Coordinates of C-alpha atoms in Angstrom, one line a residue:
M28 CA 0.0 0.0 0.0
T29 CA 1.3 3.4 -0.9
P30 CA 1.8 5.6 2.2
L31 CA -0.1 8.8 2.2
P32 CA 2.0 11.9 2.2
T33 CA 1.9 13.8 5.5
P34 CA 0.5 17.3 5.7
S35 CA 4.0 18.7 6.4
Q36 CA 5.3 17.0 3.3
I37 CA 2.5 18.4 1.2
A38 CA 2.9 21.9 2.7
L39 CA 6.5 22.0 1.5
L40 CA 5.5 21.6 -2.2
D41 CA 4.9 24.6 -4.4
D42 CA 1.6 25.0 -6.2
E43 CA 3.0 23.9 -9.6
R44 CA 4.5 20.7 -8.2
L45 CA 1.4 20.0 -6.2
E46 CA -0.7 20.2 -9.4
E47 CA 1.7 18.0 -11.3
L48 CA 1.5 15.3 -8.5
A49 CA -2.3 15.5 -8.3
V50 CA -2.7 15.1 -12.0
S51 CA -0.2 12.2 -12.3
W52 CA -1.6 10.3 -9.3
R53 CA -5.2 10.8 -10.5
A54 CA -4.2 9.4 -13.9
Q55 CA -2.8 6.3 -12.2
A56 CA -6.0 6.0 -10.2
L57 CA -8.1 6.2 -13.3
R58 CA -6.0 3.5 -15.0
G59 CA -7.1 1.2 -12.2
D60 CA -4.3 1.5 -9.5
R61 CA -6.4 1.3 -6.3
R62 CA -3.5 2.4 -4.2
A63 CA -3.3 5.7 -6.1
F64 CA -6.8 6.9 -5.1
G65 CA -5.8 8.0 -1.5
V66 CA -2.6 9.8 -2.6
A67 CA -4.4 11.6 -5.4
H68 CA -7.1 12.7 -3.1
A69 CA -4.6 14.1 -0.5
F70 CA -3.0 16.2 -3.2
E71 CA -6.3 17.4 -4.6
V72 CA -7.6 18.4 -1.2
E73 CA -4.5 20.5 -0.5
R74 CA -4.8 22.0 -4.0
R75 CA -8.4 23.0 -3.5
R76 CA -7.6 24.4 0.0
R77 CA -4.9 26.6 -1.4
L78 CA -7.0 27.8 -4.3
S79 CA -9.9 28.8 -2.1
A80 CA -7.7 30.5 0.4
S81 CA -6.0 32.6 -2.4
Q82 CA -9.4 33.5 -3.9
L83 CA -10.7 34.6 -0.5
Q84 CA -7.7 37.0 -0.1
Q85 CA -8.6 38.7 -3.4
L86 CA -12.1 39.6 -2.3
E87 CA -12.8 43.1 -1.1
P88 CA -14.3 43.5 2.4
L89 CA -18.1 44.1 2.4
A90 CA -19.5 47.5 3.3
P91 CA -21.4 47.5 6.6
V92 CA -25.2 47.0 6.1
A93 CA -27.5 49.4 7.9
P94 CA -30.2 47.7 10.0
R95 CA -33.6 47.6 8.1
K96 CA -36.6 49.4 9.5
P97 CA -39.5 47.1 10.2
W98 CA -42.4 47.3 7.7
W99 CA -44.9 47.4 10.6
K100 CA -45.2 49.8 13.5
F101 CA -45.4 48.4 17.0
W102 CA -48.0 50.8 18.5

């Protein structure tokens, strides 16, 4: 069984290398290598995590929203 890479090992990889490894391991898994599924999944999870974190940093902060007035009057 192929040992899964540890989070510290995955964290040391740059984004390009991480993508290369994810694609190559996924290709092996699609060819029927059952041991490659877990490794491919670990690389893909880290890739998605990094992508979502970088996209969140690019967003502008939202302007504060004023509280709405109720549409009814309470006496």
